[in-house]
mmCIF file of N, CA and C in Angstrom:
data_model
loop_
_atom_site.group_PDB
_atom_site.id
_atom_site.type_symbol
_atom_site.label_atom_id
_atom_site.label_comp_id
_atom_site.label_asym_id
_atom_site.label_seq_id
_atom_site.Cartn_x
_atom_site.Cartn_y
_atom_site.Cartn_z
ATOM 1 N N UNK A 1 0.820 -1.191 0.000
ATOM 2 C CA UNK A 1 0.000 0.000 0.000
ATOM 3 C C UNK A 1 0.861 1.251 0.000
ATOM 4 N N UNK A 2 1.960 1.239 0.745
ATOM 5 C CA UNK A 2 2.833 2.410 0.811
ATOM 6 C C UNK A 2 3.424 2.740 -0.549
ATOM 7 N N UNK A 3 3.799 1.724 -1.332
ATOM 8 C CA UNK A 3 4.372 1.963 -2.653
ATOM 9 C C UNK A 3 3.347 2.586 -3.599
ATOM 10 N N UNK A 4 2.111 2.158 -3.544
ATOM 11 C CA UNK A 4 1.072 2.735 -4.393
ATOM 12 C C UNK A 4 0.883 4.202 -4.043
ATOM 13 N N UNK A 5 0.805 4.515 -2.768
ATOM 14 C CA UNK A 5 0.633 5.894 -2.326
ATOM 15 C C UNK A 5 1.823 6.741 -2.747
ATOM 16 N N UNK A 6 3.023 6.226 -2.576
ATOM 17 C CA UNK A 6 4.224 6.956 -2.961
ATOM 18 C C UNK A 6 4.236 7.195 -4.469
ATOM 19 N N UNK A 7 3.838 6.212 -5.260
ATOM 20 C CA UNK A 7 3.783 6.378 -6.712
ATOM 21 C C UNK A 7 2.742 7.411 -7.101
ATOM 22 N N UNK A 8 1.604 7.405 -6.427
ATOM 23 C CA UNK A 8 0.557 8.386 -6.713
ATOM 24 C C UNK A 8 1.034 9.798 -6.388
ATOM 25 N N UNK A 9 1.724 9.941 -5.272
ATOM 26 C CA UNK A 9 2.253 11.254 -4.891
ATOM 27 C C UNK A 9 3.303 11.708 -5.901
ATOM 28 N N UNK A 10 4.186 10.818 -6.288
ATOM 29 C CA UNK A 10 5.220 11.160 -7.266
ATOM 30 C C UNK A 10 4.595 11.585 -8.582
ATOM 31 N N UNK A 11 3.562 10.877 -9.024
ATOM 32 C CA UNK A 11 2.868 11.226 -10.265
ATOM 33 C C UNK A 11 2.228 12.603 -10.167
ATOM 34 N N UNK A 12 1.619 12.895 -9.027
ATOM 35 C CA UNK A 12 0.987 14.203 -8.825
ATOM 36 C C UNK A 12 2.026 15.311 -8.834
ATOM 37 N N UNK A 13 3.178 15.079 -8.229
ATOM 38 C CA UNK A 13 4.244 16.075 -8.209
ATOM 39 C C UNK A 13 4.760 16.318 -9.622
ATOM 40 N N UNK A 14 4.906 15.247 -10.401
ATOM 41 C CA UNK A 14 5.392 15.393 -11.768
ATOM 42 C C UNK A 14 4.419 16.169 -12.637
ATOM 43 N N UNK A 15 3.137 16.142 -12.299
ATOM 44 C CA UNK A 15 2.120 16.826 -13.087
ATOM 45 C C UNK A 15 1.660 18.126 -12.439
ATOM 46 N N UNK A 16 2.379 18.608 -11.441
ATOM 47 C CA UNK A 16 1.982 19.825 -10.738
ATOM 48 C C UNK A 16 1.979 21.008 -11.705
ATOM 49 N N UNK A 17 0.965 21.876 -11.607
ATOM 50 C CA UNK A 17 0.944 23.053 -12.474
ATOM 51 C C UNK A 17 2.036 24.044 -12.097
ATOM 52 N N UNK A 18 2.613 24.648 -13.117
ATOM 53 C CA UNK A 18 3.661 25.655 -12.960
ATOM 54 C C UNK A 18 3.251 26.844 -13.813
ATOM 55 N N UNK A 19 3.588 28.048 -13.373
ATOM 56 C CA UNK A 19 3.230 29.246 -14.137
ATOM 57 C C UNK A 19 4.426 30.177 -14.227
ATOM 58 N N UNK A 20 4.419 30.991 -15.278
ATOM 59 C CA UNK A 20 5.459 31.992 -15.449
ATOM 60 C C UNK A 20 4.947 33.138 -16.295
ATOM 61 N N UNK A 21 5.590 34.289 -16.158
ATOM 62 C CA UNK A 21 5.203 35.485 -16.906
ATOM 63 C C UNK A 21 5.980 35.525 -18.215
ATOM 64 N N UNK A 22 5.254 35.713 -19.301
ATOM 65 C CA UNK A 22 5.867 35.764 -20.627
ATOM 66 C C UNK A 22 6.457 37.147 -20.887
ATOM 67 N N UNK A 23 7.597 37.168 -21.585
ATOM 68 C CA UNK A 23 8.193 38.441 -21.981
ATOM 69 C C UNK A 23 8.299 38.559 -23.501
ATOM 70 N N UNK A 24 7.625 37.670 -24.208
ATOM 71 C CA UNK A 24 7.576 37.714 -25.658
ATOM 72 C C UNK A 24 6.648 36.634 -26.170
ATOM 73 N N UNK A 25 6.253 36.771 -27.431
ATOM 74 C CA UNK A 25 5.347 35.771 -27.997
ATOM 75 C C UNK A 25 5.475 35.704 -29.510
ATOM 76 N N UNK A 26 5.038 34.602 -30.059
ATOM 77 C CA UNK A 26 4.865 34.401 -31.491
ATOM 78 C C UNK A 26 3.450 33.890 -31.665
ATOM 79 N N UNK A 27 2.686 34.549 -32.506
ATOM 80 C CA UNK A 27 1.280 34.205 -32.705
ATOM 81 C C UNK A 27 1.092 33.711 -34.135
ATOM 82 N N UNK A 28 0.762 32.439 -34.286
ATOM 83 C CA UNK A 28 0.528 31.856 -35.611
ATOM 84 C C UNK A 28 -0.977 31.740 -35.802
ATOM 85 N N UNK A 29 -1.552 32.799 -36.365
ATOM 86 C CA UNK A 29 -3.005 32.878 -36.522
ATOM 87 C C UNK A 29 -3.470 32.036 -37.703
ATOM 88 N N UNK A 30 -2.725 32.102 -38.815
ATOM 89 C CA UNK A 30 -3.086 31.332 -40.008
ATOM 90 C C UNK A 30 -1.949 30.367 -40.337
ATOM 91 N N UNK A 31 -2.003 29.177 -39.757
ATOM 92 C CA UNK A 31 -0.918 28.200 -39.982
ATOM 93 C C UNK A 31 -0.996 27.598 -41.383
ATOM 94 N N UNK A 32 0.029 26.871 -41.728
ATOM 95 C CA UNK A 32 0.030 26.128 -42.980
ATOM 96 C C UNK A 32 -1.089 25.091 -42.950
ATOM 97 N N UNK A 33 -1.605 24.698 -44.115
ATOM 98 C CA UNK A 33 -2.674 23.684 -44.137
ATOM 99 C C UNK A 33 -2.276 22.427 -43.366
ATOM 100 N N UNK A 34 -3.196 21.960 -42.539
ATOM 101 C CA UNK A 34 -2.962 20.758 -41.750
ATOM 102 C C UNK A 34 -2.254 21.005 -40.430
ATOM 103 N N UNK A 35 -1.812 22.242 -40.179
ATOM 104 C CA UNK A 35 -1.117 22.570 -38.935
ATOM 105 C C UNK A 35 -2.073 23.312 -38.007
ATOM 106 N N UNK A 36 -1.887 23.185 -36.689
ATOM 107 C CA UNK A 36 -2.777 23.879 -35.751
ATOM 108 C C UNK A 36 -2.415 25.358 -35.622
ATOM 109 N N UNK A 37 -3.394 26.146 -35.273
ATOM 110 C CA UNK A 37 -3.142 27.520 -34.859
ATOM 111 C C UNK A 37 -2.409 27.436 -33.523
ATOM 112 N N UNK A 38 -1.415 28.319 -33.305
ATOM 113 C CA UNK A 38 -0.617 28.232 -32.084
ATOM 114 C C UNK A 38 -0.210 29.610 -31.592
ATOM 115 N N UNK A 39 0.000 29.696 -30.295
ATOM 116 C CA UNK A 39 0.638 30.849 -29.677
ATOM 117 C C UNK A 39 1.826 30.309 -28.887
ATOM 118 N N UNK A 40 2.994 30.866 -29.154
ATOM 119 C CA UNK A 40 4.194 30.518 -28.388
ATOM 120 C C UNK A 40 4.479 31.670 -27.436
ATOM 121 N N UNK A 41 4.629 31.366 -26.152
ATOM 122 C CA UNK A 41 5.015 32.370 -25.171
ATOM 123 C C UNK A 41 6.456 32.108 -24.744
ATOM 124 N N UNK A 42 7.246 33.180 -24.679
ATOM 125 C CA UNK A 42 8.623 33.055 -24.181
ATOM 126 C C UNK A 42 8.594 33.329 -22.686
ATOM 127 N N UNK A 43 8.878 32.295 -21.914
ATOM 128 C CA UNK A 43 8.873 32.375 -20.456
ATOM 129 C C UNK A 43 10.219 31.853 -19.978
ATOM 130 N N UNK A 44 10.999 32.705 -19.341
ATOM 131 C CA UNK A 44 12.322 32.280 -18.869
ATOM 132 C C UNK A 44 13.220 31.828 -19.997
ATOM 133 N N UNK A 45 13.177 32.528 -21.123
ATOM 134 C CA UNK A 45 13.980 32.216 -22.314
ATOM 135 C C UNK A 45 13.674 30.855 -22.927
ATOM 136 N N UNK A 46 12.496 30.321 -22.634
ATOM 137 C CA UNK A 46 12.039 29.070 -23.232
ATOM 138 C C UNK A 46 10.691 29.335 -23.898
ATOM 139 N N UNK A 47 10.552 28.940 -25.160
ATOM 140 C CA UNK A 47 9.259 29.071 -25.823
ATOM 141 C C UNK A 47 8.385 27.875 -25.469
ATOM 142 N N UNK A 48 7.163 28.180 -25.036
ATOM 143 C CA UNK A 48 6.176 27.154 -24.679
ATOM 144 C C UNK A 48 4.965 27.382 -25.570
ATOM 145 N N UNK A 49 4.340 26.317 -26.037
ATOM 146 C CA UNK A 49 3.285 26.425 -27.038
ATOM 147 C C UNK A 49 1.900 26.194 -26.455
ATOM 148 N N UNK A 50 0.949 26.980 -26.935
ATOM 149 C CA UNK A 50 -0.468 26.791 -26.631
ATOM 150 C C UNK A 50 -1.139 26.468 -27.959
ATOM 151 N N UNK A 51 -1.632 25.241 -28.094
ATOM 152 C CA UNK A 51 -2.199 24.773 -29.362
ATOM 153 C C UNK A 51 -3.688 25.077 -29.470
ATOM 154 N N UNK A 52 -4.106 25.413 -30.676
ATOM 155 C CA UNK A 52 -5.507 25.635 -31.024
ATOM 156 C C UNK A 52 -6.225 26.672 -30.159
ATOM 157 N N UNK A 53 -5.614 27.843 -29.952
ATOM 158 C CA UNK A 53 -6.336 28.877 -29.207
ATOM 159 C C UNK A 53 -7.504 29.400 -30.042
ATOM 160 N N UNK A 54 -8.543 29.858 -29.358
ATOM 161 C CA UNK A 54 -9.667 30.436 -30.098
ATOM 162 C C UNK A 54 -9.297 31.863 -30.524
ATOM 163 N N UNK A 55 -10.052 32.447 -31.450
ATOM 164 C CA UNK A 55 -9.735 33.794 -31.934
ATOM 165 C C UNK A 55 -9.667 34.836 -30.813
ATOM 166 N N UNK A 56 -10.500 34.696 -29.801
ATOM 167 C CA UNK A 56 -10.492 35.642 -28.683
ATOM 168 C C UNK A 56 -9.153 35.587 -27.931
ATOM 169 N N UNK A 57 -8.591 34.405 -27.768
ATOM 170 C CA UNK A 57 -7.308 34.270 -27.076
ATOM 171 C C UNK A 57 -6.198 34.945 -27.872
ATOM 172 N N UNK A 58 -6.210 34.762 -29.196
ATOM 173 C CA UNK A 58 -5.228 35.456 -30.040
ATOM 174 C C UNK A 58 -5.304 36.961 -29.794
ATOM 175 N N UNK A 59 -6.518 37.507 -29.836
ATOM 176 C CA UNK A 59 -6.715 38.949 -29.643
ATOM 177 C C UNK A 59 -6.271 39.401 -28.260
ATOM 178 N N UNK A 60 -6.618 38.634 -27.233
ATOM 179 C CA UNK A 60 -6.280 39.017 -25.860
ATOM 180 C C UNK A 60 -4.774 39.043 -25.625
ATOM 181 N N UNK A 61 -4.052 38.067 -26.180
ATOM 182 C CA UNK A 61 -2.595 38.040 -26.009
ATOM 183 C C UNK A 61 -1.964 39.229 -26.728
ATOM 184 N N UNK A 62 -2.394 39.503 -27.951
ATOM 185 C CA UNK A 62 -1.852 40.643 -28.703
ATOM 186 C C UNK A 62 -2.118 41.953 -27.967
ATOM 187 N N UNK A 63 -3.329 42.142 -27.480
ATOM 188 C CA UNK A 63 -3.680 43.365 -26.760
ATOM 189 C C UNK A 63 -2.917 43.476 -25.444
ATOM 190 N N UNK A 64 -2.745 42.359 -24.747
ATOM 191 C CA UNK A 64 -2.028 42.385 -23.467
ATOM 192 C C UNK A 64 -0.589 42.855 -23.672
ATOM 193 N N UNK A 65 0.090 42.343 -24.676
ATOM 194 C CA UNK A 65 1.461 42.779 -24.931
ATOM 195 C C UNK A 65 1.487 44.225 -25.403
ATOM 196 N N UNK A 66 0.511 44.627 -26.214
ATOM 197 C CA UNK A 66 0.460 46.000 -26.714
ATOM 198 C C UNK A 66 0.265 47.013 -25.591
ATOM 199 N N UNK A 67 -0.518 46.654 -24.567
ATOM 200 C CA UNK A 67 -0.836 47.584 -23.492
ATOM 201 C C UNK A 67 -0.044 47.335 -22.205
ATOM 202 N N UNK A 68 0.931 46.445 -22.251
ATOM 203 C CA UNK A 68 1.805 46.229 -21.110
ATOM 204 C C UNK A 68 1.219 45.408 -19.973
ATOM 205 N N UNK A 69 0.227 44.590 -20.270
ATOM 206 C CA UNK A 69 -0.344 43.713 -19.249
ATOM 207 C C UNK A 69 0.500 42.447 -19.144
ATOM 208 N N UNK A 70 0.382 41.757 -18.026
ATOM 209 C CA UNK A 70 1.114 40.510 -17.851
ATOM 210 C C UNK A 70 0.393 39.369 -18.552
ATOM 211 N N UNK A 71 1.158 38.568 -19.273
ATOM 212 C CA UNK A 71 0.642 37.356 -19.907
ATOM 213 C C UNK A 71 1.293 36.192 -19.177
ATOM 214 N N UNK A 72 0.460 35.346 -18.587
ATOM 215 C CA UNK A 72 0.946 34.253 -17.755
ATOM 216 C C UNK A 72 0.618 32.927 -18.429
ATOM 217 N N UNK A 73 1.617 32.097 -18.600
ATOM 218 C CA UNK A 73 1.425 30.760 -19.138
ATOM 219 C C UNK A 73 1.431 29.745 -18.013
ATOM 220 N N UNK A 74 0.557 28.749 -18.124
ATOM 221 C CA UNK A 74 0.470 27.683 -17.115
ATOM 222 C C UNK A 74 0.691 26.354 -17.825
ATOM 223 N N UNK A 75 1.563 25.523 -17.261
ATOM 224 C CA UNK A 75 1.861 24.220 -17.845
ATOM 225 C C UNK A 75 2.016 23.190 -16.744
ATOM 226 N N UNK A 76 1.983 21.918 -17.127
ATOM 227 C CA UNK A 76 2.249 20.820 -16.197
ATOM 228 C C UNK A 76 3.745 20.617 -16.112
ATOM 229 N N UNK A 77 4.246 20.360 -14.918
ATOM 230 C CA UNK A 77 5.677 20.125 -14.768
ATOM 231 C C UNK A 77 6.145 18.911 -15.565
ATOM 232 N N UNK A 78 5.238 17.977 -15.852
ATOM 233 C CA UNK A 78 5.594 16.805 -16.646
ATOM 234 C C UNK A 78 5.682 17.071 -18.141
ATOM 235 N N UNK A 79 5.087 18.179 -18.611
ATOM 236 C CA UNK A 79 5.129 18.591 -20.030
ATOM 237 C C UNK A 79 5.448 20.085 -20.075
ATOM 238 N N UNK A 80 6.679 20.451 -19.791
ATOM 239 C CA UNK A 80 6.999 21.864 -19.599
ATOM 240 C C UNK A 80 6.937 22.741 -20.845
ATOM 241 N N UNK A 81 6.881 22.157 -22.028
ATOM 242 C CA UNK A 81 6.858 22.969 -23.243
ATOM 243 C C UNK A 81 5.460 23.199 -23.800
ATOM 244 N N UNK A 82 4.451 22.551 -23.198
ATOM 245 C CA UNK A 82 3.075 22.666 -23.683
ATOM 246 C C UNK A 82 2.229 23.386 -22.632
ATOM 247 N N UNK A 83 1.662 24.520 -23.024
ATOM 248 C CA UNK A 83 0.848 25.299 -22.090
ATOM 249 C C UNK A 83 -0.536 24.702 -21.942
ATOM 250 N N UNK A 84 -1.031 24.683 -20.711
ATOM 251 C CA UNK A 84 -2.414 24.266 -20.426
ATOM 252 C C UNK A 84 -3.364 25.434 -20.584
ATOM 253 N N UNK A 85 -2.886 26.623 -20.197
ATOM 254 C CA UNK A 85 -3.734 27.801 -20.303
ATOM 255 C C UNK A 85 -2.886 29.057 -20.374
ATOM 256 N N UNK A 86 -3.522 30.141 -20.805
ATOM 257 C CA UNK A 86 -2.921 31.461 -20.820
ATOM 258 C C UNK A 86 -3.848 32.376 -20.038
ATOM 259 N N UNK A 87 -3.250 33.134 -19.138
ATOM 260 C CA UNK A 87 -4.031 34.077 -18.333
ATOM 261 C C UNK A 87 -3.479 35.470 -18.527
ATOM 262 N N UNK A 88 -4.365 36.446 -18.535
ATOM 263 C CA UNK A 88 -3.979 37.845 -18.698
ATOM 264 C C UNK A 88 -4.220 38.561 -17.373
ATOM 265 N N UNK A 89 -3.220 39.262 -16.896
ATOM 266 C CA UNK A 89 -3.375 40.054 -15.666
ATOM 267 C C UNK A 89 -3.187 41.515 -16.038
ATOM 268 N N UNK A 90 -4.236 42.271 -15.901
ATOM 269 C CA UNK A 90 -4.169 43.699 -16.203
ATOM 270 C C UNK A 90 -3.577 44.430 -15.016
ATOM 271 N N UNK A 91 -2.462 45.110 -15.259
ATOM 272 C CA UNK A 91 -1.785 45.810 -14.161
ATOM 273 C C UNK A 91 -1.765 47.300 -14.404
#
């Protein structure tokens, strides 16, 4: 029983959410045929990707950078290059 619990805890730690503030982005609104729409956020000098954002998310990220708001990317520690969500903090 102890090993199962320890494995479950280890798995949860590996998948713990992590967040960081982006200081740059690349927005691929119209990708090549067969490719997903994507937003790449540069967080800590690492580009992390958010796949298939809706049009509103594209607009919000562009406006946030234009007006100096914080753009926060959230990812799982087990998949550090793939964003789970993007949050905008108006400051």
